[in-house]
Coordinates of C-alpha atoms in Angstrom, one line a residue:
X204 CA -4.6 -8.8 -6.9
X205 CA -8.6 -9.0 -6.2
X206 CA -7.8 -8.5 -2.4
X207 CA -5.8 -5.6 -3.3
X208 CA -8.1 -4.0 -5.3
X209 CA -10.6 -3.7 -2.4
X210 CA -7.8 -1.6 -0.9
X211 CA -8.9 1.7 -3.4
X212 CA -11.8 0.9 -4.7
X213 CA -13.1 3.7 -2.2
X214 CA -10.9 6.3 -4.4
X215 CA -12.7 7.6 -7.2
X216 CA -16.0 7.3 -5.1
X217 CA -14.9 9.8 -2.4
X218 CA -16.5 13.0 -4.3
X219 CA -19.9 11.5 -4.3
X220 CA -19.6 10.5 -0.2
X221 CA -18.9 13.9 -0.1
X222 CA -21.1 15.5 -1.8
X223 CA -23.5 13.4 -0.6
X224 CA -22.5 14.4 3.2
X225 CA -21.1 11.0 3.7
X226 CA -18.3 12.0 4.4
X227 CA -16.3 15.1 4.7
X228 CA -12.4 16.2 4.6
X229 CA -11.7 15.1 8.0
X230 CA -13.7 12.1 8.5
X231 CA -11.9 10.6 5.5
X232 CA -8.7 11.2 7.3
X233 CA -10.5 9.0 10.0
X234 CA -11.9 6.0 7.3
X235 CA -7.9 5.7 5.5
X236 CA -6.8 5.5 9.5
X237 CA -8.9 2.6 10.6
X238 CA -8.1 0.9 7.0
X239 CA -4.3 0.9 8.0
X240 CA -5.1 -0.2 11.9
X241 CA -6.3 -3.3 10.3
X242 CA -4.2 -3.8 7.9
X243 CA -1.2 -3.5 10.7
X244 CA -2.7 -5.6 13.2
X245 CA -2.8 -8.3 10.7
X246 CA 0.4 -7.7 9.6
X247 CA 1.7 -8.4 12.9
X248 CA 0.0 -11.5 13.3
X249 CA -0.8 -12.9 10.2
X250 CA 2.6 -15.1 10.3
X251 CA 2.0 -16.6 13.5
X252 CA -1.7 -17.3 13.0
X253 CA -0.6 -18.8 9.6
X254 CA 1.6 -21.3 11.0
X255 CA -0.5 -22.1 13.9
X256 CA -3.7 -22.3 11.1
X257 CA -2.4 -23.0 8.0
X258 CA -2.1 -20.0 5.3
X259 CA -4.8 -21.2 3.2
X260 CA -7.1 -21.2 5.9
X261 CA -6.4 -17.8 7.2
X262 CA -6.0 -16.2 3.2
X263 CA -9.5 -18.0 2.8
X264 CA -10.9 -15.7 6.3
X265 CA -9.3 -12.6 4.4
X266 CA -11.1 -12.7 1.4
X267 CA -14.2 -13.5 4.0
X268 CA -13.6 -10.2 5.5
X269 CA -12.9 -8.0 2.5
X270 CA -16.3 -9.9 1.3
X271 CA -17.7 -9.0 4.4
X272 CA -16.1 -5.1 4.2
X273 CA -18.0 -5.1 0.8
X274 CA -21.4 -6.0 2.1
X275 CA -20.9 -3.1 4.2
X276 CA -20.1 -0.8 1.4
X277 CA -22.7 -1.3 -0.4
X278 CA -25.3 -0.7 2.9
X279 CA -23.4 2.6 3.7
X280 CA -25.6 5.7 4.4
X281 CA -23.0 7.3 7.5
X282 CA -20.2 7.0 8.6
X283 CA -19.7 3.7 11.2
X284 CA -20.3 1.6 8.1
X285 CA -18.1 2.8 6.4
X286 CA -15.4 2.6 9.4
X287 CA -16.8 -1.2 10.0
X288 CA -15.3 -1.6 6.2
X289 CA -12.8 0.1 6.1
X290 CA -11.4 -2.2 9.4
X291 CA -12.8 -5.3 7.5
X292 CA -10.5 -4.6 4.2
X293 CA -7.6 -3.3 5.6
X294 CA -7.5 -6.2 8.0
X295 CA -8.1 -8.8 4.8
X296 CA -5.1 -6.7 3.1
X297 CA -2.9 -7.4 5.7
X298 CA -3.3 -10.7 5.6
X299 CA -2.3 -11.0 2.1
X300 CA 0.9 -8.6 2.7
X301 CA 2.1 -10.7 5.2
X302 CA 1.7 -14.6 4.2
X303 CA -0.4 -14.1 0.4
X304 CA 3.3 -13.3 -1.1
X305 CA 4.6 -16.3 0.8
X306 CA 2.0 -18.3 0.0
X307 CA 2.1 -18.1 -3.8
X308 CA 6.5 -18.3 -4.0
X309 CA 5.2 -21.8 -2.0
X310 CA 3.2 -22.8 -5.3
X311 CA 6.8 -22.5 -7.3
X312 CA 10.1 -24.4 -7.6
X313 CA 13.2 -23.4 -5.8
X314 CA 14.4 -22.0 -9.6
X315 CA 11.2 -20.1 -9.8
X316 CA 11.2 -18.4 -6.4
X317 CA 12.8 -14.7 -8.0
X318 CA 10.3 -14.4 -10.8
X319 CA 7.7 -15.6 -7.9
X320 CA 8.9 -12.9 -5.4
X321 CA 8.2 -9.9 -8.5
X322 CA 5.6 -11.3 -9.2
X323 CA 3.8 -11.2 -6.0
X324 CA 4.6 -7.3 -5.8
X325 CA 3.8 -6.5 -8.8
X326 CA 0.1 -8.5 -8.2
X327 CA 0.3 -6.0 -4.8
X328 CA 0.5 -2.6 -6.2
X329 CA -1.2 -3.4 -10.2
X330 CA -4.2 -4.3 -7.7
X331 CA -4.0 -1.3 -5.6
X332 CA -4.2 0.1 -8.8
X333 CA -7.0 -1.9 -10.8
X334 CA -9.2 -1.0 -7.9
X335 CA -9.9 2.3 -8.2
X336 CA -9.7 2.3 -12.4
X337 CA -12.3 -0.8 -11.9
X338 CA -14.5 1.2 -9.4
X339 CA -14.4 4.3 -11.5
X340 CA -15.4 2.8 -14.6
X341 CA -18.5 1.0 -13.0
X342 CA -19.1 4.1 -10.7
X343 CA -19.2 6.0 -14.0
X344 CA -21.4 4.1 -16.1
X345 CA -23.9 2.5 -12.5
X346 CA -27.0 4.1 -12.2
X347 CA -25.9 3.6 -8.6
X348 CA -22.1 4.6 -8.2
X349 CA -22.0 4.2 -4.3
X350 CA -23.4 0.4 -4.4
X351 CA -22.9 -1.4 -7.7
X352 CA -19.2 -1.0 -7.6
X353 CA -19.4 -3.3 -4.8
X354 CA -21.5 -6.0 -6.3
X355 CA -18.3 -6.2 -8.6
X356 CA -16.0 -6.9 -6.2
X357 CA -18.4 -9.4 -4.7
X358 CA -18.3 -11.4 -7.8
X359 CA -14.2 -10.7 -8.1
X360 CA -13.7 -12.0 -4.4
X361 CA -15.8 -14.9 -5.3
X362 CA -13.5 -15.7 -8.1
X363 CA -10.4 -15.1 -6.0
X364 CA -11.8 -17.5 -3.9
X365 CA -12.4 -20.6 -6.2
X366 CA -9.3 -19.6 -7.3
X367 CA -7.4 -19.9 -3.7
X368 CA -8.9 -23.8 -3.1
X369 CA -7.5 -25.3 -6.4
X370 CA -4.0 -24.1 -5.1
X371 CA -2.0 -26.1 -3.1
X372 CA -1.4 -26.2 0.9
X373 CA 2.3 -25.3 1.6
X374 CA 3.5 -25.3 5.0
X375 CA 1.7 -27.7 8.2
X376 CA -0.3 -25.9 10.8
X377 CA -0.6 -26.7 14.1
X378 CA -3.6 -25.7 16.6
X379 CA -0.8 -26.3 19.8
X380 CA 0.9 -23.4 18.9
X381 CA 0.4 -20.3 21.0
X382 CA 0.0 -17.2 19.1
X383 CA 3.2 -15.0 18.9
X384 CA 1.9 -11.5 20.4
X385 CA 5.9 -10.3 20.4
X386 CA 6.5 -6.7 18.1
X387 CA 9.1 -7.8 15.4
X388 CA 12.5 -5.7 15.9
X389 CA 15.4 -4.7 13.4
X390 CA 17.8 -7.2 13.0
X391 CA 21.4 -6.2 14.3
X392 CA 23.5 -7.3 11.2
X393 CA 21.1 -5.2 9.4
X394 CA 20.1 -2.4 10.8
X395 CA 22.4 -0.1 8.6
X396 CA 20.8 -0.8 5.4
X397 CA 17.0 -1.3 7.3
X398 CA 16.8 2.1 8.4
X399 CA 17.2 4.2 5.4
X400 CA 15.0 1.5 3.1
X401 CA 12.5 1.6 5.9
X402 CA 12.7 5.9 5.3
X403 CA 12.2 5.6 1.7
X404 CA 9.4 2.8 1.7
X405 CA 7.7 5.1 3.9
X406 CA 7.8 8.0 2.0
X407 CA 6.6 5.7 -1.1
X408 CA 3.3 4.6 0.6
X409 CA 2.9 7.9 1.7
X410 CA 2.6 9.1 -2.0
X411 CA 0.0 6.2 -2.5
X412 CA -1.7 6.9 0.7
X413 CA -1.8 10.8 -0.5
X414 CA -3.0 9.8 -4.0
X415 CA -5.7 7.8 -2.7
X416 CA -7.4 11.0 0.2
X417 CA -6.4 13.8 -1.7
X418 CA -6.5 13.2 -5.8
X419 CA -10.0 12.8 -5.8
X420 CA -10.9 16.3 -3.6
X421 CA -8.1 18.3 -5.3
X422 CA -9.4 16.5 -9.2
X423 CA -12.6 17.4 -8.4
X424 CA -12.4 20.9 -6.5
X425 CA -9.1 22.4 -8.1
X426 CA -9.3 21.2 -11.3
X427 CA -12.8 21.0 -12.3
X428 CA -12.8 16.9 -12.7
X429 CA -16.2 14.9 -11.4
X430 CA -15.7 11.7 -13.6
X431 CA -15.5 9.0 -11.0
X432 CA -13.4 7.1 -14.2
X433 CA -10.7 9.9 -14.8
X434 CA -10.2 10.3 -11.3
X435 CA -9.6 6.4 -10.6
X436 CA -7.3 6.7 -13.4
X437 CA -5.3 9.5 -12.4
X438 CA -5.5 7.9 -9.1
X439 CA -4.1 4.7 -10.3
X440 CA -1.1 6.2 -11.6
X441 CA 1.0 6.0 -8.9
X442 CA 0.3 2.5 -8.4
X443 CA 0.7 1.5 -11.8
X444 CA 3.7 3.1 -12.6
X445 CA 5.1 1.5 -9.1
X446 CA 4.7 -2.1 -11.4
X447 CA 7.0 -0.6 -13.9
X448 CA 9.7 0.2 -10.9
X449 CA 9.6 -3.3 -9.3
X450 CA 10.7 -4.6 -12.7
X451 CA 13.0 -2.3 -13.2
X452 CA 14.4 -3.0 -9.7
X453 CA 15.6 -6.4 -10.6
X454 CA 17.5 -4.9 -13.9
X455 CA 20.0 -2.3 -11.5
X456 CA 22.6 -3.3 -10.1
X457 CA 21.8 -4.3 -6.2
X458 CA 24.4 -2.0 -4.3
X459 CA 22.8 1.1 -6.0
X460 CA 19.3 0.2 -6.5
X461 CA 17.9 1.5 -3.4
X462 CA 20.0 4.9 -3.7
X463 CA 18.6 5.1 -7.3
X464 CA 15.1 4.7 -6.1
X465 CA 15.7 7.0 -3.8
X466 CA 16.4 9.4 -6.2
X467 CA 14.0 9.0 -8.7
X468 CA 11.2 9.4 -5.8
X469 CA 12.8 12.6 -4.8
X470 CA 12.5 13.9 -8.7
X471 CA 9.2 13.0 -8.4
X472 CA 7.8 14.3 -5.1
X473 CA 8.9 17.3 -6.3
X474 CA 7.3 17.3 -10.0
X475 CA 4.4 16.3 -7.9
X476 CA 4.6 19.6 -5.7
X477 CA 4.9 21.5 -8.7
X478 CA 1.8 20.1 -10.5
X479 CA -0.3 20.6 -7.3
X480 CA 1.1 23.9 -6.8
X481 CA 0.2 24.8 -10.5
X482 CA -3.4 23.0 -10.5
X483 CA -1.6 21.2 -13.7
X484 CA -2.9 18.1 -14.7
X485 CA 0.4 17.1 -17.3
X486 CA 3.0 17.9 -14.7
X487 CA 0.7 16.2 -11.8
X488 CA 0.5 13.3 -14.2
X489 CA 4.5 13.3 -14.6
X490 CA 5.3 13.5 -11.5
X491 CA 2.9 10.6 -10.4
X492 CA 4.4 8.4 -13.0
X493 CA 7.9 9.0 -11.9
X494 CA 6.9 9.0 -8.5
X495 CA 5.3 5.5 -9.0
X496 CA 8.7 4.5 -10.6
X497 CA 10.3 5.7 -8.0
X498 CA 8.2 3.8 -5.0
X499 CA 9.0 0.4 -7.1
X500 CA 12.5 0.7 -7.2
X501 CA 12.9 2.1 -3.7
X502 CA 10.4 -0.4 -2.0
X503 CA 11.6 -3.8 -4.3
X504 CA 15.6 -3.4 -3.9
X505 CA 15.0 -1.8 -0.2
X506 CA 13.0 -5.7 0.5
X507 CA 16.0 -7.5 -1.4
X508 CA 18.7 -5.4 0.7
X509 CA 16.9 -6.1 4.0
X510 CA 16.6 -9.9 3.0
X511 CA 20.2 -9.9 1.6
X512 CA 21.6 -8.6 4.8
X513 CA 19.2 -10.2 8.0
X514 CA 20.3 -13.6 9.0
X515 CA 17.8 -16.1 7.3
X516 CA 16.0 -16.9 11.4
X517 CA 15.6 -13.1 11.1
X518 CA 14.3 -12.4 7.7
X519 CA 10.8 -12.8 8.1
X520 CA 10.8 -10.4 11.5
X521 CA 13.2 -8.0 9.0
X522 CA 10.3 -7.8 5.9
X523 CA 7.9 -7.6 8.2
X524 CA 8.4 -4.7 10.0
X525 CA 9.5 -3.3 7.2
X526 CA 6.0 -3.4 5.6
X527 CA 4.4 -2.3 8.8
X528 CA 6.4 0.7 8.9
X529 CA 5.9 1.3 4.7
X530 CA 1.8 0.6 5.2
X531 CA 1.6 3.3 8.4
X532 CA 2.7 5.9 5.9
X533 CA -0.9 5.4 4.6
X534 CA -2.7 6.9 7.3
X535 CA -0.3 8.6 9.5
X536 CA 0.4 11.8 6.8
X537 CA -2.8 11.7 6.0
X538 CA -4.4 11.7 9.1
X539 CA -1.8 14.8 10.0
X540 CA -3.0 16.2 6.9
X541 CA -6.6 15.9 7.5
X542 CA -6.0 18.1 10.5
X543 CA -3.4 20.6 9.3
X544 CA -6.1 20.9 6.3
X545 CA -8.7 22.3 9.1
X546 CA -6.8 25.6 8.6
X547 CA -5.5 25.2 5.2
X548 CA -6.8 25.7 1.7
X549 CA -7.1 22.1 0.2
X550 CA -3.9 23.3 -2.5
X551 CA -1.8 24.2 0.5
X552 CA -2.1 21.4 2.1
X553 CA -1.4 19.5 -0.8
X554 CA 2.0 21.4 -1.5
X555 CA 3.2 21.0 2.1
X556 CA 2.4 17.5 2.2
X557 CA 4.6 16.7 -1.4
X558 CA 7.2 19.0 -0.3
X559 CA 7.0 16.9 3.4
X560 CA 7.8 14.0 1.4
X561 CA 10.7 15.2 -0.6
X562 CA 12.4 16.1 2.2
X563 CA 11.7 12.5 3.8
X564 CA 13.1 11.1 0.8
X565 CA 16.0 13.2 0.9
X566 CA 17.0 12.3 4.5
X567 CA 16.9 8.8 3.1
X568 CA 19.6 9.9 -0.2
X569 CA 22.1 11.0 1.9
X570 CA 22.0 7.6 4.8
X571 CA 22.2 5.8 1.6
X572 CA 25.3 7.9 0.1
X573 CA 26.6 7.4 3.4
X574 CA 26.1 3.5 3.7
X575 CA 27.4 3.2 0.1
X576 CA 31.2 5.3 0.8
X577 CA 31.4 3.2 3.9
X578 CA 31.1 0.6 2.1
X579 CA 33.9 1.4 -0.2
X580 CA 36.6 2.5 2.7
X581 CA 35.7 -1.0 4.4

């Protein structure tokens, strides 16, 4: 969760940047871009490096680089800096993504490992989300919003850390082992049910992504909002109300979970278009927290479908890809958005962009309609 948290602690501080020239609309396009190239990269190889170095190690070098991606924060007057940290976090982020969740089931009994596995994504997203509430409210009240934030996060990585050495080592490593550079593939036997849940999981980071590069602009510019606290809340929402959703996820029943999430992400794209289309801060709030919902369910039963279908010498490949593609859903959009917005009115762009993402989400209803009536006549 304090790795996480580094993740948007950015969020609510993105006005300032810009208004201090920092930054500007297209060049935070470019600083959520190199965020998810790190994040990827270790995505890809963050299970091989584990096994060949052991997962505490290399979750121990993660928190060193997000620790690292703070020092740089807090020195930030331009724009490489920034970049430098935004590489540094993502790429500490993607470490925990791909082993952290691994790494804490590990701690539990075989009895245990369900309650482990929610557990682990509901640390993911509450973090995303306690990031930018936490940098808001210090922002807020810091004589020095663009640096004591940081300082924070220092003292929560360093917490994080103790906390990682009093847990226990799970799996052997060994240093012989040559790095696995291979790209992880769809498994055959699931492909059917991969596809669709890899649709909707991107759609559902791409409302987190767009949450986190537009909220703040279009709080501050469209409706009148410069409290670096209410917009990390407002931010937040989407990732808090995804919490609620991965809970929920484990109440439906599993052959119409991810259809059902599906759904409810549709619902709120499109509550979403209307509140941005209406500068309304109530319906923009709504459809954030059924949005969020939305993302939990889709994302959580999409994972357990994937893992309930891929061979068990295949899983891992399976849920890994499937977060890659989820996690370039923050920066791809965006960074089209960041472009389209070049000729666009900040509102426009921000209608297009929800309406982009119903649409997505839609494409995924109907392959999982499909999957499910197959199903049946089989």
């Amino acid at each position: 969760m304090a790795a996480l948290s580094g993740a948007t602690q950015l969020t609510p501080l993105f006005p300032t940047y810009i208004e201090k020239r920092i930054l500007s609309s297209f060049t935070l396009t470019l600083v959520f871009a190199i965020y998810v190239v790190g994040a990827l990269g270790m995505m890809w190889l963050g299970g091989s490096l584990s096994r060949k170095f052991g997962r505490k190690l290399l979750l121990g070098a993660a928190l060193a680089a997000i620790l690292l991606a703070d020092i740089a924060f807090y020195f930030a007057s331009g724009l490489p800096p920034l970049m430098l940290g935004r590489f540094l976090s993502g790429a500490g982020v993607g470490v925990f993504v791909a082993i952290g969740s691994l790494a804490l089931i590990d701690q539990l009994s075989e009895e245990h490992e369900e309650a482990g596995s929610l557990l682990a994504a509901c640390a993911n997203v509450g973090g995303l989300a306690f990031g930018s509430v936490l940098a808001g409210f210090v922002g807020e009240l810091a004589t020095r919003p663009l640096h004591t934030p940081f300082l924070v996060h220092i003292a929560l990585i360093a917490g994080a850390f103790g906390i990682l050495m009093l847990s226990a080592r799970t799996i052997a490593s060994d240093r012989s082992r040559a790095i696995d550079y291979s790209f992880p593939r769809i498994p055959d036997e699931a492909r059917a049910v991969f596809i669709p849940a890899a649709i909707a999981a991107f759609a559902a980071f791409a409302v987190g992504g767009f949450f986190g590069a537009f909220i703040p602009s279009f709080a501050s510019e469209e409706l009148g909002i410069d409290d670096a606290l209410a917009i990390g809340i407002i931010a937040a929402l989407v990732f808090a109300s995804t919490v609620i959703g991965n809970v929920v996820a484990t109440k439906l029943p599993e052959r119409f979970a991810p259809l059902i999430g599906a759904v409810v992400l549709f619902v709120g794209a499109c509550i979403l278009g209307t509140g941005l289309a209406t500068a309304s801060l109530t319906i923009l709030a709504v459809g954030a927290l059924i949005a969020g919902q939305g993302n939990g369910i889709a994302l959580q039963s999409g994972l357990n479908a994937i893992k309930r279908e891929s061979q068990q010498e295949n899983e891992t490949e399976a849920v890994t890809l499937f977060f890659m593609l989820a996690y370039s859903a923050l920066a791809l959009p965006i960074l089209l958005a960041g472009v389209v917005q070049q000729f666009f009115s900040l509102k426009a762009t921000a209608v297009g962009f929800a309406v982009a993402i119903a649409l997505l989400v839609g494409v995924a209803i109907v392959l999982l309609w499909r999957r499910l009536r197959e199903s049946d006549s089989a």
